[in-house]
C-alpha positions as a printed Julia matrix, in Angstrom:
369×3 Matrix{Float64}:
 -29.73  -48.09  -24.3
 -26.83  -50.5   -25.61
 -23.56  -50.23  -23.81
 -21.87  -48.56  -27.21
 -24.8   -46.25  -27.59
 -24.26  -45.19  -23.91
 -20.82  -44.38  -24.69
 -21.57  -42.25  -27.44
 -24.38  -39.88  -25.4
 -20.98  -39.7   -22.71
 -19.06  -37.91  -25.48
 -21.01  -35.01  -25.19
 -18.7   -32.47  -23.53
 -19.4   -28.92  -24.54
 -16.74  -27.94  -27.04
 -16.65  -24.65  -26.11
 -14.46  -25.76  -23.24
 -11.48  -26.5   -26.06
 -12.03  -22.93  -27.7
  -9.28  -20.45  -26.23
  -9.85  -19.1   -22.89
  -9.34  -15.53  -24.19
 -11.53  -16.04  -26.94
 -14.94  -17.76  -25.23
 -16.29  -14.4   -24.56
 -14.79  -12.68  -28.02
 -17.73  -10.61  -29.26
 -15.66  -10.24  -32.61
 -16.62   -7.03  -34.9
 -20.02   -6.13  -35.45
 -20.59   -4.93  -38.92
 -23.44   -2.6   -39.97
 -25.08   -5.8   -41.63
 -24.81   -7.73  -38.58
 -28.19   -6.0   -37.48
 -31.46   -7.18  -38.59
 -32.48   -3.72  -39.43
 -35.42   -2.8   -42.41
 -35.19    0.57  -44.09
 -35.51    2.41  -47.17
 -32.76    5.0   -47.38
 -29.66    3.28  -46.11
 -27.01    5.17  -44.15
 -25.4     3.1   -41.58
 -22.39    1.86  -43.36
 -20.54    4.4   -45.02
 -21.62    2.99  -48.82
 -21.9     5.2   -51.8
 -25.26    6.35  -52.7
 -24.35    6.01  -56.47
 -23.78    3.0   -58.16
 -20.51    2.1   -60.02
 -21.44    1.94  -64.05
 -20.21   -1.59  -63.63
 -23.0    -2.26  -61.13
 -26.14   -3.15  -63.36
 -28.47   -3.56  -60.98
 -27.05   -1.49  -57.9
 -26.67   -4.17  -55.11
 -22.83   -4.35  -55.73
 -22.48   -1.21  -53.44
 -24.04   -2.78  -50.68
 -21.74   -4.84  -48.56
 -23.12   -8.32  -48.72
 -25.21  -10.3   -45.49
 -22.03  -12.22  -43.72
 -24.1   -15.52  -43.43
 -27.37  -15.23  -45.99
 -29.43  -17.34  -44.62
 -30.74  -18.84  -48.05
 -27.23  -20.05  -48.72
 -27.0   -21.69  -45.37
 -30.43  -23.38  -45.69
 -29.5   -24.8   -48.74
 -25.84  -26.46  -47.85
 -27.6   -27.58  -44.57
 -30.4   -29.53  -46.99
 -27.63  -30.57  -49.3
 -25.52  -32.17  -45.94
 -28.15  -33.24  -43.87
 -27.53  -31.09  -41.11
 -29.51  -27.9   -39.36
 -28.69  -24.51  -40.75
 -26.93  -23.31  -37.29
 -24.94  -26.27  -37.51
 -23.12  -24.94  -40.48
 -21.0   -21.92  -41.06
 -20.15  -20.9   -44.98
 -16.94  -19.38  -45.9
 -14.21  -19.11  -48.27
 -13.77  -22.82  -49.23
 -12.23  -25.4   -46.54
  -9.51  -23.25  -46.32
 -11.3   -20.35  -44.32
 -12.87  -23.29  -42.02
  -9.39  -24.5   -41.41
  -8.0   -21.48  -40.18
 -10.84  -20.28  -38.15
 -10.55  -23.39  -36.4
  -6.58  -23.32  -35.99
  -7.54  -19.34  -34.48
 -10.52  -20.38  -32.28
  -8.87  -23.15  -30.72
  -4.85  -23.47  -30.73
  -2.94  -20.52  -28.27
  -0.1   -19.51  -30.65
   3.27  -20.81  -28.85
   1.41  -23.37  -26.5
  -1.19  -25.72  -28.59
  -0.55  -27.98  -30.83
  -2.65  -29.75  -34.11
  -2.35  -33.08  -35.51
  -1.81  -34.57  -38.77
  -1.53  -37.81  -40.41
   1.03  -37.35  -43.86
   0.44  -37.88  -46.33
  -2.11  -35.29  -45.99
  -3.53  -32.08  -47.17
  -0.99  -29.15  -46.88
  -2.97  -26.56  -45.84
  -3.45  -27.66  -42.05
   0.23  -27.09  -41.48
   0.41  -23.89  -43.17
  -2.28  -22.81  -41.15
  -0.84  -23.6   -38.02
   2.72  -22.48  -38.55
   1.32  -19.24  -39.75
  -0.55  -18.99  -36.33
   2.42  -20.27  -34.78
   0.88  -23.35  -33.4
   2.89  -26.48  -33.44
   2.11  -29.39  -35.71
   2.53  -32.97  -34.32
   2.47  -35.72  -36.96
   1.3   -39.65  -36.74
   1.93  -40.66  -40.02
  -0.17  -42.77  -42.11
   0.64  -47.14  -42.07
   0.74  -48.19  -45.6
   0.15  -52.02  -46.11
  -1.35  -54.09  -48.42
  -4.62  -52.54  -48.37
  -3.39  -49.06  -48.56
  -2.9   -46.42  -46.37
  -4.39  -46.61  -42.9
  -4.71  -44.15  -39.91
  -3.04  -45.63  -36.62
  -5.94  -43.98  -34.21
  -4.38  -45.32  -31.11
  -1.12  -43.3   -31.68
  -3.1   -40.23  -32.66
  -4.89  -40.57  -28.91
  -1.61  -41.16  -27.28
  -0.08  -38.34  -29.53
  -2.9   -35.99  -28.26
  -2.26  -36.75  -24.39
   1.17  -36.58  -25.02
   1.74  -33.24  -27.03
  -1.12  -31.09  -25.83
  -3.19  -31.38  -29.3
  -6.45  -29.21  -29.44
  -7.11  -30.11  -32.8
  -6.53  -33.72  -34.85
  -7.03  -33.05  -38.69
  -8.54  -36.31  -40.34
  -8.49  -36.26  -44.17
 -11.12  -38.37  -45.24
 -11.37  -39.4   -48.26
  -7.86  -38.84  -48.0
  -5.71  -36.16  -50.28
  -3.55  -37.29  -51.8
  -4.15  -41.22  -50.78
  -7.55  -41.81  -51.58
  -7.93  -43.42  -48.43
 -11.52  -43.68  -46.62
 -11.5   -43.71  -42.79
 -13.71  -45.65  -40.95
 -16.51  -44.02  -39.46
 -16.8   -46.11  -36.3
 -12.76  -45.47  -35.55
 -13.27  -42.09  -35.84
 -16.54  -42.47  -33.67
 -14.03  -44.3   -30.79
 -11.83  -41.56  -31.06
 -14.04  -39.05  -31.11
 -15.32  -40.62  -27.81
 -11.33  -41.05  -26.04
 -10.54  -37.59  -26.79
 -13.53  -35.98  -25.39
 -13.23  -32.74  -23.38
  -9.39  -32.67  -24.95
  -9.54  -32.29  -28.42
 -11.82  -31.22  -31.66
 -11.77  -34.04  -34.13
 -12.05  -32.47  -37.51
 -12.77  -34.35  -40.63
 -11.83  -32.97  -43.56
 -14.63  -34.69  -46.63
 -13.95  -32.48  -49.22
 -14.15  -36.11  -51.59
 -16.84  -37.05  -49.66
 -19.33  -37.07  -52.54
 -17.13  -39.74  -54.38
 -16.93  -42.19  -51.16
 -19.65  -45.02  -50.53
 -21.01  -44.7   -47.2
 -22.39  -42.17  -44.91
 -20.94  -38.37  -43.58
 -18.88  -37.89  -40.33
 -22.1   -35.52  -40.02
 -23.96  -38.42  -38.69
 -21.6   -38.41  -35.9
 -22.69  -34.98  -34.6
 -25.62  -35.78  -32.52
 -23.57  -38.18  -30.07
 -20.26  -36.33  -30.2
 -19.86  -32.72  -29.83
 -16.15  -32.22  -30.42
 -16.56  -34.0   -34.06
 -16.09  -31.14  -36.77
 -16.46  -31.65  -40.48
 -15.11  -29.43  -43.48
 -17.15  -29.96  -46.66
 -16.82  -27.64  -50.09
 -18.75  -27.29  -53.07
 -15.2   -26.92  -54.89
 -14.94  -30.41  -56.09
 -18.05  -32.5   -56.96
 -20.07  -29.52  -57.64
 -17.6   -27.93  -59.93
 -17.46  -24.56  -58.33
 -13.67  -23.85  -57.24
 -13.67  -20.21  -58.34
 -16.29  -19.48  -56.16
 -14.47  -20.84  -53.13
 -17.67  -22.07  -50.73
 -16.72  -24.17  -48.24
 -18.82  -25.11  -44.98
 -17.98  -26.0   -41.46
 -20.33  -28.31  -39.82
 -20.18  -28.56  -35.93
 -22.27  -28.06  -32.71
 -23.91  -24.72  -32.66
 -22.54  -23.47  -30.01
 -18.78  -23.76  -31.73
 -20.31  -22.71  -35.02
 -20.8   -19.61  -33.37
 -17.9   -19.0   -31.79
 -16.21  -19.52  -35.27
 -18.48  -17.36  -36.77
 -17.42  -14.29  -34.26
 -13.78  -15.31  -35.41
 -15.12  -14.86  -39.47
 -14.17  -11.64  -41.62
 -16.84   -9.4   -41.47
 -17.84   -9.9   -45.2
 -16.52  -13.47  -46.06
 -18.93  -14.14  -48.95
 -19.26  -11.72  -52.42
 -22.67  -11.65  -53.43
 -22.1   -13.31  -56.85
 -20.82  -16.43  -55.36
 -23.45  -17.06  -53.19
 -25.96  -16.59  -56.18
 -23.77  -19.23  -58.47
 -23.9   -21.61  -55.38
 -27.95  -21.16  -55.02
 -27.64  -22.05  -58.65
 -25.77  -24.68  -58.15
 -27.74  -26.04  -55.17
 -31.18  -25.89  -57.64
 -32.72  -29.2   -58.17
 -31.66  -29.98  -61.76
 -27.96  -28.49  -61.27
 -28.02  -30.89  -57.91
 -29.12  -33.6   -60.58
 -26.59  -33.04  -63.61
 -23.96  -32.94  -60.6
 -24.94  -36.44  -59.0
 -24.37  -37.5   -63.19
 -21.13  -36.03  -63.19
 -20.34  -38.19  -59.97
 -21.74  -41.45  -61.28
 -19.47  -40.93  -64.28
 -16.33  -40.77  -62.28
 -17.52  -43.63  -60.27
 -17.76  -45.81  -63.27
 -14.01  -44.34  -64.5
 -12.28  -44.8   -61.61
 -11.46  -48.2   -60.88
 -11.14  -48.52  -64.73
  -8.36  -46.1   -64.98
  -6.65  -47.43  -61.64
  -6.6   -50.77  -62.97
  -5.15  -49.79  -66.5
  -2.57  -47.57  -64.12
  -1.51  -50.4   -62.1
  -0.81  -52.62  -65.14
   1.09  -49.72  -67.05
   4.71  -50.38  -67.52
   7.14  -48.46  -64.91
   4.26  -48.06  -62.45
   4.81  -49.62  -59.05
   1.44  -49.03  -57.46
  -1.92  -47.41  -58.17
  -3.87  -47.12  -55.17
  -7.98  -47.82  -54.81
  -9.26  -44.54  -54.23
 -12.56  -43.45  -52.49
 -11.94  -39.57  -54.63
 -11.83  -38.42  -57.83
  -8.42  -38.86  -58.18
  -5.48  -42.04  -58.04
  -2.35  -41.72  -56.11
   0.43  -43.47  -58.22
   3.85  -44.92  -57.48
   6.44  -44.86  -60.8
   9.68  -46.51  -60.94
  10.77  -43.1   -62.73
   7.61  -40.32  -61.73
  10.18  -37.61  -63.6
   9.57  -39.57  -66.72
   6.0   -40.26  -66.92
   5.17  -36.56  -65.29
   7.44  -35.26  -68.44
   5.54  -37.55  -71.23
   2.26  -36.82  -69.95
   3.19  -32.63  -69.7
   4.7   -33.04  -73.4
   1.45  -34.07  -74.64
  -0.38  -31.21  -72.43
  -1.78  -33.39  -69.85
  -1.02  -31.73  -66.31
  -0.97  -33.82  -63.53
   0.17  -33.23  -59.64
   3.78  -34.03  -58.94
   3.5   -35.65  -55.47
   7.51  -36.34  -54.52
   7.8   -33.11  -52.24
   5.12  -35.16  -49.57
   6.21  -37.05  -46.75
   6.76  -40.87  -47.84
   5.77  -40.24  -51.77
   9.13  -39.54  -53.65
   8.04  -41.55  -56.55
   4.36  -40.4   -56.81
   1.82  -38.57  -58.75
  -1.91  -37.95  -58.04
  -3.76  -37.96  -61.46
  -7.76  -36.72  -61.3
 -10.15  -38.28  -62.64
 -11.39  -36.27  -66.22
 -13.53  -37.59  -68.64
 -13.54  -40.67  -70.53
 -11.75  -39.03  -73.4
  -9.05  -37.56  -71.1
  -8.96  -40.59  -68.88
  -7.56  -42.82  -72.04
  -5.55  -40.31  -72.95
  -3.38  -40.88  -69.83
  -3.51  -44.45  -70.29
  -2.29  -44.02  -73.91
   0.8   -42.09  -72.68
   1.46  -44.02  -69.86
   1.31  -47.21  -71.71
   3.71  -46.3   -74.32
   1.3   -45.13  -77.1
   0.0   -41.91  -78.65
  -2.73  -40.22  -77.17
C-alpha cells in the first residue's frame, strides 16, 4: 500500500464522535410507521378510517414511510453509494439543517463557510445559535480558489465542527479539487465533518466526493434532484455519509419528511427513460455553457464572466443595476448577487434553452431580443 493510501485509510475516526454528546444516544421519535408490521386493519396511527373525497385511491389518509426503501435504492443507484449511506429528505436544505442540529452545540460550536457561497449554511447555523466562521474564497486569474490551509487553521482555532464546501460553488461555479478535499478531511479527522455540497455535480467534469467516503468517514456529501433532474418543487435531497452518521441524522429528522406524491414523482424521474432524457438535457447545458460565457465576456459593460462547472454563469458588470433592469424589462429574470460578500457588481445567470440564451446575449450586447 502506498504512503498516500495509508494516510487515507488512517482517516477513519468514527464520525459519531463529532455528534453532540447529548444526542449520541438520542432515540428520536418513533412514529407508527417506524415499526415493520404487516396487517389488514390499521388502527395504530390514529388515522381516519374514511378516505377524503380528494383522495382517489384512499392512500392519502395513511402516514407515509419515513424513508421509502424503493427511493433510497433508486437514489443510491444514481449516486453510486449503498442505501445505508443515504438519507433522503426535503431537499439539500434539510440535510444542512440536520447536520447543524446534530453536530453543533448551540452557543458553543461553529460552522465554517467560504464566501461567496450558498446562504443556507449561515442561515441554518444562526437559527440554531451556532457561530459562523468565514474563510473567504480567493479570486485570481483562474477564478475562485478555496484556501484549504486557512480553512484547516480556522477549524482548529475557532472550534469548528462542520466545514461546508460548495463544489461546484454557488454562485461562483468553481469546482474544488477532490485531492484537496481529501487532504483536508485527513487533517480534520476527529475534529470536524467536511460537508461537500454537490447540488450542481451533474454539470461538473470529474468524480463526486462520494468516492472519498470509503477512506474518509468524516466526509459528508449533499445531493439534490432539484437542478439537473428538474424536480425543484418535489423537494428531494440526499445526505450521503458514513452509515452510523446517517442513522444519527435519521433519528433527528421529522417523523414523516417525504410526501407520497413527491416520492412517486422522484421514482418516475429516476426510471431509465427519464434518466436518459435528463442526460440529454445536461449535455445541452454543457454545450451552451461556454458559448454563453464567452458571449457574455465580450458584451459591452461586462468586467468578467467566470468559467463555470455548474448550470449558471457569474458575471461582473460596470453597471449591474442597468444590466439587471435591461433584462427584466424584456421579461428575463436573473439573480442579483450584489448583496453577497465581494460581489457588489455581479449577477448570476442560469443557463436556459438555446433560444433563451440567445435572448440574454442579444439584450446584453445592446440588440433586440
